[in-house]
Each structure stands twice: as C-alpha cells, then as structure tokens.
N, CA, C and O atoms as a MOPAC input file, in Angstrom:
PM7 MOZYME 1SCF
protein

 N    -15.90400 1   -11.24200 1    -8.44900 1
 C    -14.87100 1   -11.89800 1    -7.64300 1
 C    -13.93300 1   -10.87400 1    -7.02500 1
 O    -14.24900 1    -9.68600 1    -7.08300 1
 N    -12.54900 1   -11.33100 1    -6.30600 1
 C    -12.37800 1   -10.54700 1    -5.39100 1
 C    -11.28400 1    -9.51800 1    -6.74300 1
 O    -10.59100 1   -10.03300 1    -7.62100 1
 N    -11.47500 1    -7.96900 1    -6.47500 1
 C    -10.73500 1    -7.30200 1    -7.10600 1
 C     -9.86700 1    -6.00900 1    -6.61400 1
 O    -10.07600 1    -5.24700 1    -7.55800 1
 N     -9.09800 1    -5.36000 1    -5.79300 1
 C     -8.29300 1    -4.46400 1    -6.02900 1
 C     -8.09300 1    -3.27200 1    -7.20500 1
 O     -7.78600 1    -3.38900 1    -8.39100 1
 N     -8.36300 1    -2.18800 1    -6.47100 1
 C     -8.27300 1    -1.21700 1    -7.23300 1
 C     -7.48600 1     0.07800 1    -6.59500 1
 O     -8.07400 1     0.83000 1    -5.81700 1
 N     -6.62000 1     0.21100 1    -6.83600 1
 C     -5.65500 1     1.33700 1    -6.47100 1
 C     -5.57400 1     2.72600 1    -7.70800 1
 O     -5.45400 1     2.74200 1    -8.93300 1
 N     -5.71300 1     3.81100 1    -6.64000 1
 C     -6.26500 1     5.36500 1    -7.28600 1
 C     -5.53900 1     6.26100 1    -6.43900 1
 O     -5.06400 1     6.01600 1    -5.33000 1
 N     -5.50000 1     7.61200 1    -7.26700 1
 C     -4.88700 1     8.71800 1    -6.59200 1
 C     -3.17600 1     8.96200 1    -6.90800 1
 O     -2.52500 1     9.75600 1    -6.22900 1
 N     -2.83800 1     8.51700 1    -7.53300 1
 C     -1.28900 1     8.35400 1    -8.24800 1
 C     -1.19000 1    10.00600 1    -8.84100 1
 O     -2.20900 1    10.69700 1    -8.85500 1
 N      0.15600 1    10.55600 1    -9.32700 1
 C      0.17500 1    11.13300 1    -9.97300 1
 C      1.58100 1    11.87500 1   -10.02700 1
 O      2.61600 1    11.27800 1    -9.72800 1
 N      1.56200 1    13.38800 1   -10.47800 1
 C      2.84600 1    14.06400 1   -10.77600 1
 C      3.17700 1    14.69100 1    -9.91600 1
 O      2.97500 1    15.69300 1   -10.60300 1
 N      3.58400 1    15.17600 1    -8.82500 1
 C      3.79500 1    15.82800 1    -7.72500 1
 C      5.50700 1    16.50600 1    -7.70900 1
 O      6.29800 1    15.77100 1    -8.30100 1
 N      5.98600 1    17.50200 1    -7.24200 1
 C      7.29100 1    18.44800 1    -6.92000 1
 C      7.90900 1    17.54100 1    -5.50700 1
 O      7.04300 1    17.33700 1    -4.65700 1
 N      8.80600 1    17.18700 1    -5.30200 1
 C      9.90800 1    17.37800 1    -4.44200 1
 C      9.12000 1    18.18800 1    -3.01500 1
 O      8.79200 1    19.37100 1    -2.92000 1
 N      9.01300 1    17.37800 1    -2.27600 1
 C      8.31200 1    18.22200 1    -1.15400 1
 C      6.52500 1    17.95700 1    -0.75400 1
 O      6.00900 1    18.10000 1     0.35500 1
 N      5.80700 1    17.51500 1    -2.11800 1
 C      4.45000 1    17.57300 1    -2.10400 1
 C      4.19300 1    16.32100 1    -1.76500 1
 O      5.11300 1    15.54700 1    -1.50100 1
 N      2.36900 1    15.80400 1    -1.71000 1
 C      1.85800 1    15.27500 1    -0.70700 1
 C      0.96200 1    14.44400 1    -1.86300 1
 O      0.64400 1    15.08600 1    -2.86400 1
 N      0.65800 1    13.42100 1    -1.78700 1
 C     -0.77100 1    12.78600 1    -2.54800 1
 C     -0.84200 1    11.64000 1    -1.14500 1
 O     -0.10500 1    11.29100 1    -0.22200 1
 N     -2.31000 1    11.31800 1    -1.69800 1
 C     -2.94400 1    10.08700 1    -1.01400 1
 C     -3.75400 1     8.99700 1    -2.03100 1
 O     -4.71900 1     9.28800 1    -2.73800 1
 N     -3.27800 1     8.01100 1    -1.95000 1
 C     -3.71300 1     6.69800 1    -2.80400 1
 C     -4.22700 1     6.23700 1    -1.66500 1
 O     -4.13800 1     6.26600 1    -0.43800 1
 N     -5.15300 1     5.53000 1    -3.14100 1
 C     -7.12800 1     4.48900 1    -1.88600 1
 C     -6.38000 1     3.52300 1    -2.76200 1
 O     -5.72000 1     3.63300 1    -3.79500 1
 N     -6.76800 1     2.42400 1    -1.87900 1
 C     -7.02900 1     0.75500 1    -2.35200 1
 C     -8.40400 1     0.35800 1    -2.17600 1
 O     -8.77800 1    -0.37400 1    -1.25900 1
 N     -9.11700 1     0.82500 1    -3.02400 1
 C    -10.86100 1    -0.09200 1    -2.94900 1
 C    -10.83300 1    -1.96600 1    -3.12900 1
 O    -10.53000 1    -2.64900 1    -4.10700 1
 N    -11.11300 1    -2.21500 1    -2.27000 1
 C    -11.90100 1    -4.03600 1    -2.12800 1
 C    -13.30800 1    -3.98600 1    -2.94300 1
 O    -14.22500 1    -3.21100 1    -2.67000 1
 N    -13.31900 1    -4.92100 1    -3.96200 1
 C    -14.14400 1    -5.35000 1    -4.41600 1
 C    -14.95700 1    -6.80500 1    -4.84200 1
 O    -14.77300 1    -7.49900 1    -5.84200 1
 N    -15.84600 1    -6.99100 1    -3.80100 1
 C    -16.43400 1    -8.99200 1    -4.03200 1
 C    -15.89900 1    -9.72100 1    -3.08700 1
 O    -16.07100 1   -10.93600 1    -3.19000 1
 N    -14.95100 1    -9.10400 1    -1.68000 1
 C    -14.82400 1    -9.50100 1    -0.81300 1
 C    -14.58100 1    -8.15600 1     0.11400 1
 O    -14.40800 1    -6.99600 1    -0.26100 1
 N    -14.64100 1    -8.86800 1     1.85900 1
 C    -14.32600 1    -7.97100 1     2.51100 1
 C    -12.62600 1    -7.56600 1     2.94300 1
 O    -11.80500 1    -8.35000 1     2.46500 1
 N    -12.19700 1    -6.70300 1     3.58600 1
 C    -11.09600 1    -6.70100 1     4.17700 1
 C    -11.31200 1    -6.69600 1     5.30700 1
 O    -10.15500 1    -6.44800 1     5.64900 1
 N    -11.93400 1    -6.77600 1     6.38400 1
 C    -11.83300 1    -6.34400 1     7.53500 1
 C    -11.57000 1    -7.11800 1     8.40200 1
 O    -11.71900 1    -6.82100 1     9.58700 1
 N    -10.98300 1    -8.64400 1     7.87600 1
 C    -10.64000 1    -9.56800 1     8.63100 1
 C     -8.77300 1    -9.54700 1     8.00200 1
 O     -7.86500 1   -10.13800 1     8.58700 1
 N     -8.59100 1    -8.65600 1     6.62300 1
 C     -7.14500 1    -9.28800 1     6.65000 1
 C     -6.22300 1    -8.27700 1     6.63700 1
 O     -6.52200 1    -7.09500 1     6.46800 1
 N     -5.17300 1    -8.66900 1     6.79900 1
 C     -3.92400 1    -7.43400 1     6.68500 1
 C     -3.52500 1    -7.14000 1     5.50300 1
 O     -3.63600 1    -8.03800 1     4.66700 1
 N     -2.98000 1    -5.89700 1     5.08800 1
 C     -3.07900 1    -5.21700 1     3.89200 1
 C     -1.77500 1    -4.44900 1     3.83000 1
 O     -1.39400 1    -3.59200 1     4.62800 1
 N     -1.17600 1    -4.88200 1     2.79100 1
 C     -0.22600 1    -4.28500 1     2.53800 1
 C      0.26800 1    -2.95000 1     1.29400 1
 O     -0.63500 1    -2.61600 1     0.52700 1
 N      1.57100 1    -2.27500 1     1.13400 1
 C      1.56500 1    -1.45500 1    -0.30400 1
 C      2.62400 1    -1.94400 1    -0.50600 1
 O      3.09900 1    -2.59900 1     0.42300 1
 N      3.34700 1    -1.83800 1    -1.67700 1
 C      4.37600 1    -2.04900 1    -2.36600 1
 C      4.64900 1    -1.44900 1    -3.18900 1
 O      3.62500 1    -0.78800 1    -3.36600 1
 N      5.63200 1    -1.02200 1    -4.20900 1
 C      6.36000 1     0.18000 1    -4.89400 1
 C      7.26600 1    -0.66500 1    -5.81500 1
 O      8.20600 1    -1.37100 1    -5.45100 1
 N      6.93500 1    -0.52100 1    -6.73800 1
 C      8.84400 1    -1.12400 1    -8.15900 1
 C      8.92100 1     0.45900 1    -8.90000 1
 O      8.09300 1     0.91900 1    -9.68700 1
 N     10.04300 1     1.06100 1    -8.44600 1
 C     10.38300 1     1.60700 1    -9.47500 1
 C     11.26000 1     1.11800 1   -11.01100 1
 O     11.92700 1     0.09000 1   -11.12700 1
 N     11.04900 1     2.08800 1   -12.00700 1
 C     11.99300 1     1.28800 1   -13.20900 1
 C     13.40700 1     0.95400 1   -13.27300 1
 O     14.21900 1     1.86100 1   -13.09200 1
 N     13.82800 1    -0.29400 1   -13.52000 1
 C     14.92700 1    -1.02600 1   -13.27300 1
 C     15.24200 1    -1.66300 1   -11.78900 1
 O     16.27400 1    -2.30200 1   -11.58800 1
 N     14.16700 1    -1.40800 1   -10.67600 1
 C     14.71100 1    -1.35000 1    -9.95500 1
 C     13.48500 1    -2.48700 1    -9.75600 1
 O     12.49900 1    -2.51600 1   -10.49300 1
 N     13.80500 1    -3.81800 1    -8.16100 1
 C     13.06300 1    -5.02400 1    -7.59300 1
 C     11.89200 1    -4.02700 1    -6.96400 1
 O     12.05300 1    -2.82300 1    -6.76400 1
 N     10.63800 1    -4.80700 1    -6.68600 1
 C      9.82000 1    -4.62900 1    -6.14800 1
 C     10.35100 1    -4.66600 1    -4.33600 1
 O     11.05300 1    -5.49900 1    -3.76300 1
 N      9.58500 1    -3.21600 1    -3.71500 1
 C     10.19000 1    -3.49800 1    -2.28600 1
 C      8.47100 1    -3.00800 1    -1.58600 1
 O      7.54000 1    -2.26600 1    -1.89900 1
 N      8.88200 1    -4.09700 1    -0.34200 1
 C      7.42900 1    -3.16200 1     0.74600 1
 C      7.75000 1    -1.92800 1     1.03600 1
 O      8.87600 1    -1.43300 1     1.02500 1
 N      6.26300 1    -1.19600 1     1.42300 1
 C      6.59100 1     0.35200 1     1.63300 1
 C      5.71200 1     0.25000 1     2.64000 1
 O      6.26300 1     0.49400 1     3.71400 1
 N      4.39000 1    -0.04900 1     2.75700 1
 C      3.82200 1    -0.12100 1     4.52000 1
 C      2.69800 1    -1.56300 1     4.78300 1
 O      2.30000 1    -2.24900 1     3.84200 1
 N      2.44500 1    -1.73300 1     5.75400 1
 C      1.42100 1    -2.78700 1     5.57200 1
 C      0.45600 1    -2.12100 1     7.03800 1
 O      0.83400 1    -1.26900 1     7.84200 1
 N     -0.52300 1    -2.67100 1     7.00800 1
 C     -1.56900 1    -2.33600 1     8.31400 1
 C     -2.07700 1    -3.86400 1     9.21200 1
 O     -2.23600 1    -4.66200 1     8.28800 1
 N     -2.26800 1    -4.31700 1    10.00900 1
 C     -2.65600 1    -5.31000 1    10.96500 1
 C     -4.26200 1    -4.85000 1    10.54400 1
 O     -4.68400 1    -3.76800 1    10.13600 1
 N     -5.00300 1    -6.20100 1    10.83600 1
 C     -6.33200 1    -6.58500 1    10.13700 1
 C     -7.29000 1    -5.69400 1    11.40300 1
 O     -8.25900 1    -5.10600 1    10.92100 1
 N     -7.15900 1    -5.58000 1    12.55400 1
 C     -7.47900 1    -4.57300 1    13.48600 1
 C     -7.56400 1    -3.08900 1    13.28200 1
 O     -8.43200 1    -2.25300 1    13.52900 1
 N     -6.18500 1    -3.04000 1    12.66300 1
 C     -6.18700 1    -1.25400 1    12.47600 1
 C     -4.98900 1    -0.85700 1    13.16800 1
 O     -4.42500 1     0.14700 1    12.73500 1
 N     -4.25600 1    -1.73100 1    14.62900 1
 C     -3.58800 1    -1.14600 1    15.70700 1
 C     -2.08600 1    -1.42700 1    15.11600 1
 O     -1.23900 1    -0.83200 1    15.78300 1
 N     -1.62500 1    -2.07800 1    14.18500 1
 C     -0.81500 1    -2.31400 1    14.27000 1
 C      0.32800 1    -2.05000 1    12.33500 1
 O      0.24400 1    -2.76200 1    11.33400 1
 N      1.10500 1    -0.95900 1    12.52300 1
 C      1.56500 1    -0.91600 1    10.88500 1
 C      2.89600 1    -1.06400 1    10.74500 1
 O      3.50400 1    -0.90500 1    11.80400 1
 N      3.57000 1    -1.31800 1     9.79000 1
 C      5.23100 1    -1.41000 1     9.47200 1
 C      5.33800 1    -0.38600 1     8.26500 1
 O      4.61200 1    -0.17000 1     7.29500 1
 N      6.53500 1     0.16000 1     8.71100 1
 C      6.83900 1     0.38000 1     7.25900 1
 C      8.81400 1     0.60700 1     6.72300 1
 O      9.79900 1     0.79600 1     7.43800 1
 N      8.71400 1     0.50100 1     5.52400 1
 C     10.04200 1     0.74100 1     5.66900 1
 C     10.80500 1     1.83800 1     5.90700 1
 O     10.30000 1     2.93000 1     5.64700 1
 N     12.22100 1     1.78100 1     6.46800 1
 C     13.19000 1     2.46400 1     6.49400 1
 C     13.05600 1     3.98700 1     5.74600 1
 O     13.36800 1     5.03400 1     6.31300 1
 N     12.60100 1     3.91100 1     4.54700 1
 C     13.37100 1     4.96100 1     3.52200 1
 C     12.26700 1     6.21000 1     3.08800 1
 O     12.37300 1     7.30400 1     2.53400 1
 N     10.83000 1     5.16600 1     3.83500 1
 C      9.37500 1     6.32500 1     3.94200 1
 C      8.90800 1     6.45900 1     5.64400 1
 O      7.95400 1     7.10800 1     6.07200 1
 N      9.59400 1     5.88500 1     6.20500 1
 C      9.37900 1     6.04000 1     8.05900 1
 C      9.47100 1     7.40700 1     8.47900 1
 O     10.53500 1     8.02600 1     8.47300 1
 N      8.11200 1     8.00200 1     8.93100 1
 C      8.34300 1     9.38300 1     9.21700 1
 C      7.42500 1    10.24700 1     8.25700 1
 O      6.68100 1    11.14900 1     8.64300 1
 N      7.62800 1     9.74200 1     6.66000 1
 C      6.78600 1    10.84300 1     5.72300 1
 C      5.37600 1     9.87000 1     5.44800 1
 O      4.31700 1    10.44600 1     5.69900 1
 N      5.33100 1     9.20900 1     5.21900 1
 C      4.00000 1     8.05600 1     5.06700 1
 C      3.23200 1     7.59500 1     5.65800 1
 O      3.78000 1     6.91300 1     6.52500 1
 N      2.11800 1     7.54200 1     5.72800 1
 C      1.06600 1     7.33300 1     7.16500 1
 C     -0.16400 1     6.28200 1     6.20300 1
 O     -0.87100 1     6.80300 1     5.34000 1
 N     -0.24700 1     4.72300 1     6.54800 1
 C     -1.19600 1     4.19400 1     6.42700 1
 C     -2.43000 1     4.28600 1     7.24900 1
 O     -2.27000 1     4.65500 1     8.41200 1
 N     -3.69700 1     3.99900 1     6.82300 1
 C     -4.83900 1     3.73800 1     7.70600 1
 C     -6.00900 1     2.87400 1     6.45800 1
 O     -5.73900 1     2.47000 1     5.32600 1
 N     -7.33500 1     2.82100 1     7.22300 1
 C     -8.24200 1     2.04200 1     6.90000 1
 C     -9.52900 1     2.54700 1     7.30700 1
 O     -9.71600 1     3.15800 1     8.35900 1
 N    -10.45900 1     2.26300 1     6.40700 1
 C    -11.96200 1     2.88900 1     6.83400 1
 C    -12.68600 1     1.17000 1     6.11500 1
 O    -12.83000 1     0.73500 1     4.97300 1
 N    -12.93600 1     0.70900 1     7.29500 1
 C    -13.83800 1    -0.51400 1     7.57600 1
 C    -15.45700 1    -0.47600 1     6.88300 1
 O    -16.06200 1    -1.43200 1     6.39600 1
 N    -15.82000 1     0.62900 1     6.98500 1
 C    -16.92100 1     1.09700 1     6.56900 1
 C    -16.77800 1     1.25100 1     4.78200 1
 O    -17.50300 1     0.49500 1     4.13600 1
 N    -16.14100 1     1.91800 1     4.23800 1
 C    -15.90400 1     1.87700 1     2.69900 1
 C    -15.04900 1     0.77400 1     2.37800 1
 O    -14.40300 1     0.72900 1     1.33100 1
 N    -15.03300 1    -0.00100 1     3.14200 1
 C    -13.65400 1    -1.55600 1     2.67800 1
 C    -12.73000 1    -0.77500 1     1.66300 1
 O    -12.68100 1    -1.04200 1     0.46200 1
 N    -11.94500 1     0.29900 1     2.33200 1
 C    -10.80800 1     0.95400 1     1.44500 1
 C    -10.08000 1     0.93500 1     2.70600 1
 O    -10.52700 1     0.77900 1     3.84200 1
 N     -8.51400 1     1.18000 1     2.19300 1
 C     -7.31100 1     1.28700 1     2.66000 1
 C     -6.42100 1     2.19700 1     2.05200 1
 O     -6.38600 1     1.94700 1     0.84700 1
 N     -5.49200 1     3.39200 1     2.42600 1
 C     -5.31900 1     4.46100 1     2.23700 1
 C     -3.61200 1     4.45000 1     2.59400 1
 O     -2.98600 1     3.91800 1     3.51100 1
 N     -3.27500 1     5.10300 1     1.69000 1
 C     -1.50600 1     5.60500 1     1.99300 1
 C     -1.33700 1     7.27000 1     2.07200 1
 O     -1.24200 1     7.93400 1     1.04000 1
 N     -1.31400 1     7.78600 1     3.21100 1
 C     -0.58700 1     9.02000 1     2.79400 1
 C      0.52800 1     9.54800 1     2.62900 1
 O      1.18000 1     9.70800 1     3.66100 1
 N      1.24700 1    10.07300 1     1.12500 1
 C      2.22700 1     9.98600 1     1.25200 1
 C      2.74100 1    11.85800 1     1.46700 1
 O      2.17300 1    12.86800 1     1.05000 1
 N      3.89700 1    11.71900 1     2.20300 1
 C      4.28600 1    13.45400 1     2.15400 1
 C      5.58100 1    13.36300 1     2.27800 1
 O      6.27500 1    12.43200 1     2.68600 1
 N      5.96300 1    14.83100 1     1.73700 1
 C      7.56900 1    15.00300 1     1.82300 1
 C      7.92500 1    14.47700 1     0.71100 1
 O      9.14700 1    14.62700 1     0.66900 1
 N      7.64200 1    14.04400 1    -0.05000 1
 C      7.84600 1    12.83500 1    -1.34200 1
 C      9.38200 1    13.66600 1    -2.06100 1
 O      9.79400 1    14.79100 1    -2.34100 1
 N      9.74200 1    12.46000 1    -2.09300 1
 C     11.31300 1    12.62100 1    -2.84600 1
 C     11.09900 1    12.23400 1    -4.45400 1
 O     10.02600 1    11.96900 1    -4.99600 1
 N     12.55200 1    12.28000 1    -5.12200 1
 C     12.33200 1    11.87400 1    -6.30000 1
 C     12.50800 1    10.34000 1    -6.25800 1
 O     12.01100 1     9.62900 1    -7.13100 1
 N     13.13200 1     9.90900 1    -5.36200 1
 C     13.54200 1     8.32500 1    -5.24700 1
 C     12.18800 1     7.83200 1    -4.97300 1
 O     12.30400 1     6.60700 1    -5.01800 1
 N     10.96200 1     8.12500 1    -4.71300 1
 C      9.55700 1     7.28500 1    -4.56800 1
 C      8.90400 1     7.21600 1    -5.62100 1
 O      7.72800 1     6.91700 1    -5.41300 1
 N      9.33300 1     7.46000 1    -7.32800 1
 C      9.06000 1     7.41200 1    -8.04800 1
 C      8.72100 1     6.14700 1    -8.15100 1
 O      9.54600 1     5.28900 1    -7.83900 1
 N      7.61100 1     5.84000 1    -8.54800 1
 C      7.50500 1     4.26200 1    -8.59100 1
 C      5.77300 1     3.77400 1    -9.38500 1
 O      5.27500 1     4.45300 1   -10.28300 1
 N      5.24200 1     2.77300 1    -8.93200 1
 C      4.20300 1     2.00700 1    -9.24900 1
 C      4.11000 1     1.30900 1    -7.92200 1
 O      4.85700 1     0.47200 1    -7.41600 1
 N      2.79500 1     1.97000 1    -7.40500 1
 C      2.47800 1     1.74400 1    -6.18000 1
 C      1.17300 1     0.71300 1    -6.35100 1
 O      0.16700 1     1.06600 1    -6.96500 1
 N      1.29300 1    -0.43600 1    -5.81300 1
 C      0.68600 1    -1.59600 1    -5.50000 1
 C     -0.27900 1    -2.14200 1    -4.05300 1
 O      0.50400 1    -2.58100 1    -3.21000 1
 N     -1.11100 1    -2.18400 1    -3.78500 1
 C     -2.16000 1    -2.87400 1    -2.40900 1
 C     -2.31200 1    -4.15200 1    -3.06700 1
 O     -2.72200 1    -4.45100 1    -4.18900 1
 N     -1.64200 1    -5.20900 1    -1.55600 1
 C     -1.93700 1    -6.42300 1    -1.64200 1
 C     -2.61800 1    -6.96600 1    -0.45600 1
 O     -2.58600 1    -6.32700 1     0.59500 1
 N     -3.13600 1    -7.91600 1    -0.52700 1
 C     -3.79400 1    -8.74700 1     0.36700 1
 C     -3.93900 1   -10.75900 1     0.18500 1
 O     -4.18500 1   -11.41200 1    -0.82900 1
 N     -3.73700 1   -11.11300 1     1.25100 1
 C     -3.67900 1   -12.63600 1     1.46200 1
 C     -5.12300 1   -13.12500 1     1.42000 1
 O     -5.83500 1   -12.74200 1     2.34800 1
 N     -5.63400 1   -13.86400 1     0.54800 1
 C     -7.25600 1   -14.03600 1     0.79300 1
 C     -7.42400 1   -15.30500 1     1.93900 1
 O     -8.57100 1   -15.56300 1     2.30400 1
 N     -5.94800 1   -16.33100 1     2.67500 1
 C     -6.50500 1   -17.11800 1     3.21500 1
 C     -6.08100 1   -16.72500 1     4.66000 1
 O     -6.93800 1   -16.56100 1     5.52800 1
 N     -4.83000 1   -16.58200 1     4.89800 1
 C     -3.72100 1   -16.42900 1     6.06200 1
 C     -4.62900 1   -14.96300 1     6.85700 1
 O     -5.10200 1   -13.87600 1     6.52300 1
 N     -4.50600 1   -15.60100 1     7.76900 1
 C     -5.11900 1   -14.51500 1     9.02700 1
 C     -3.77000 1   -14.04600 1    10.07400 1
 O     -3.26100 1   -14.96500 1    10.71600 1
 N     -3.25400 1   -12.78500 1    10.23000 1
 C     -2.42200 1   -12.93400 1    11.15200 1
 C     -3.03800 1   -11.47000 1    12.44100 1
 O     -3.38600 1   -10.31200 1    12.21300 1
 N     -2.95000 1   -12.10700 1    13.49500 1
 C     -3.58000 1   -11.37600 1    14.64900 1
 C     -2.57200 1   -10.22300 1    15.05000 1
 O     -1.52900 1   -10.66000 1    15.53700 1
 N     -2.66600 1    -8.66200 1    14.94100 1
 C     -2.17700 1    -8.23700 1    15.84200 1
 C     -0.97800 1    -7.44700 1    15.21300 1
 O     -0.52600 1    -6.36400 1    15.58600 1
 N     -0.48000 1    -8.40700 1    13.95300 1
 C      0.44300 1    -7.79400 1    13.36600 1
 C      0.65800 1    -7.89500 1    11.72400 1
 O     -0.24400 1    -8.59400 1    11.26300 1
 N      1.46500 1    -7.47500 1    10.80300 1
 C      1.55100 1    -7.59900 1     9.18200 1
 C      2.88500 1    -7.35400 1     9.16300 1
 O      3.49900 1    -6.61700 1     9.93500 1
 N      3.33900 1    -8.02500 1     8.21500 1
 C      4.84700 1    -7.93700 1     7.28300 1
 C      4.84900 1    -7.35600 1     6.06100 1
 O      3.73400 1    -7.15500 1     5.58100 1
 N      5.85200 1    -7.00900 1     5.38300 1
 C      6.42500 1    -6.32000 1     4.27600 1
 C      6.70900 1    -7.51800 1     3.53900 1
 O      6.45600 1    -7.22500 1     2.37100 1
 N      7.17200 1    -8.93100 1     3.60100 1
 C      7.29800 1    -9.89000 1     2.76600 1
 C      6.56400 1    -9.98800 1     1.66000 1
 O      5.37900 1    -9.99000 1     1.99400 1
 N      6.70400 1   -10.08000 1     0.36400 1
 C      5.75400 1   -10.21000 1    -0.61700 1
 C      5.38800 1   -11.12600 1    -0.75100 1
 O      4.31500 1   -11.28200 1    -1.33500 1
 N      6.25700 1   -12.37000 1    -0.17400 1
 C      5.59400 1   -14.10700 1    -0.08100 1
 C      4.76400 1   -13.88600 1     1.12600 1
 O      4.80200 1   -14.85000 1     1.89100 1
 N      3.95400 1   -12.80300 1     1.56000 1
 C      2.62000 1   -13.22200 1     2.08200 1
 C      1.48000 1   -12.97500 1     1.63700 1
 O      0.40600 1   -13.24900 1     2.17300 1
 N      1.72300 1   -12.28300 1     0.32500 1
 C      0.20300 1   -12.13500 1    -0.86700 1
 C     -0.08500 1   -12.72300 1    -1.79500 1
 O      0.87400 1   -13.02400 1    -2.50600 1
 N     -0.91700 1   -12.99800 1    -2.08100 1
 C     -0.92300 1   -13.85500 1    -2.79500 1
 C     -2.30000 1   -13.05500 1    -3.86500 1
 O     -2.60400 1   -13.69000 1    -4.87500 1
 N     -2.85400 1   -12.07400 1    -3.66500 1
 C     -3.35200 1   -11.15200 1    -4.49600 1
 C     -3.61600 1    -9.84400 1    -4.49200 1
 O     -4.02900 1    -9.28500 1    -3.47700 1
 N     -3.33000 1    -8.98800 1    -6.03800 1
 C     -2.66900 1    -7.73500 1    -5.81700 1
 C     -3.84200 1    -7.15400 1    -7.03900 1
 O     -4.64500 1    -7.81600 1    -7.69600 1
 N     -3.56200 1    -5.53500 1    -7.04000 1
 C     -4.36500 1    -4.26300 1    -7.60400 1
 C     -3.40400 1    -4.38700 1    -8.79700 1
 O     -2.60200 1    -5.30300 1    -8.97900 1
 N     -3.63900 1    -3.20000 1    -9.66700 1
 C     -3.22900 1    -3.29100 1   -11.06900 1
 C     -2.23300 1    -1.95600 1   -11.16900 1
 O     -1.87400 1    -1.58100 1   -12.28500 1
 N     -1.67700 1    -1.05400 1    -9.63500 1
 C     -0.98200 1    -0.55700 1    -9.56000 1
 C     -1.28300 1     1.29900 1    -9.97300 1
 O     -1.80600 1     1.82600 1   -10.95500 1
 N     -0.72100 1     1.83000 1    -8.81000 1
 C     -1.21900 1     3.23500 1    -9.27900 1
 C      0.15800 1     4.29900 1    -9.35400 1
 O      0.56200 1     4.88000 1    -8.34700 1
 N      0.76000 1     4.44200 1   -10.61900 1
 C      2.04600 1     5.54100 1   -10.65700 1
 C      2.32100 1     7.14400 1   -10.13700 1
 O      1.95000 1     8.18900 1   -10.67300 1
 N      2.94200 1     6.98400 1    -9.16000 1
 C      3.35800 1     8.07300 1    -8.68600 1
 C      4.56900 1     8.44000 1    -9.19800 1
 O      5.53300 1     7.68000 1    -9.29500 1
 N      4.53200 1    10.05800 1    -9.66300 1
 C      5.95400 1    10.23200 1   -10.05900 1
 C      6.57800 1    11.55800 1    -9.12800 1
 O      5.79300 1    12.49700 1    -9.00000 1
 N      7.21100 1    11.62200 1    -8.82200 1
 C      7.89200 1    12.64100 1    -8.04900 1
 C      9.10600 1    13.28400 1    -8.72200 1
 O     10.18600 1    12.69800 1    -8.80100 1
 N      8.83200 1    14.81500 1    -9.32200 1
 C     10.11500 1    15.31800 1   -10.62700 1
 C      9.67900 1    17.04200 1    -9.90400 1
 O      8.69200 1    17.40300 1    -9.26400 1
 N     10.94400 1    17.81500 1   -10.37800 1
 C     10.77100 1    19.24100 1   -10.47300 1
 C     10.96800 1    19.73400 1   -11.94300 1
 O     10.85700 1    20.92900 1   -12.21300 1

C-alpha cells in the first residue's frame, strides 16, 4: 500500500549542505503535489517547501527562501530537498507529505490541512 520513505538526514556544521529523498512506494506521484515539513523540539510543525504535480511550480517558506531548492525525478517516483547554508535553527524532523485524493493544477501550498498522508520523518541536526 501506499508508503513514504524519507532518507538522507543527518549531523551537519553551520554552513553545510545535505539532500533528503522522499521515495513513493505502492503508488505513483506524478499526478500529485508534494510537500516537506519540519517540527523542531518544543516547537509546532511548520511547511518548509512543496512542488506543483508538473514540476513548474514550488513555495517555500520565508526562513529557507534562497538556501533550499526542491525538485522531482518522475522516473524514480522520488522527490528531493536540497538543503544549504543550513543554520542551527533548521534543526528539526523533516517530513514528505502527499494528498492521495485532491489534485491541484499548476500550483501547491504549505497548509498541512492539505495531506492527508505522511513519511516517518528524517532528522536533520545542524550544531558546531
């Protein structure tokens, strides 16, 4: 059945770079929009980027705009975050979600009331 799997997390310096995959598994993505999300400890769950079901179209927030670059490879039904510049404030538990019914053309939101199923989360920590 359909499963989420998020990889590539880890310990990184003030300044350094990782890239987390979201693998699809028992369904496709290439019809839906895909989002990431981040909770650090004590702190609410917030969006960090999402991608349009096309490819043409991404959001992201405020506080990674500039260091973070989403994309998608249709061919491996994976979806990809690159993150750089990484601060200590992106410390977190990084999350790929996806809507299995809602189709939206053209564009994606950061709302978390538009997923309705999620990965099991991959920790990035950012320390010197």
């Amino acid at each position: 059945q359909l499963q989420l799997v998020e990889s590539g997390g880890g310990l990184v310096q003030p300044g350094g770079s990782l890239r987390l995959s979201c693998a699809a598994s028992g369904f496709s993505l290439n019809s839906k929009f895909i989002g990431w999300f981040r909770q650090a400890p004590g702190k609410e769950r917030e969006g960090v980027s999402c991608i349009s079901s096309g490819g043409g179209s991404t959001n992201y927030a405020d506080s990674v705009e500039g260091r973070f670059t989403m994309s998608r490879d249709y061919a491996k039904n994976t979806v990809y975050l690159q993150l750089n510049s990484l601060k200590p404030e992106d410390t977190a538990v990084y999350y790929c979600a996806v809507n299995r019914e809602l189709r939206l053309v053209g564009l994606c939101a950061l709302n978390s009331g538009l997923y309705d199923s999620w990965g099991q989360g991959t920790q990035v920590t950012v320390s010197s």
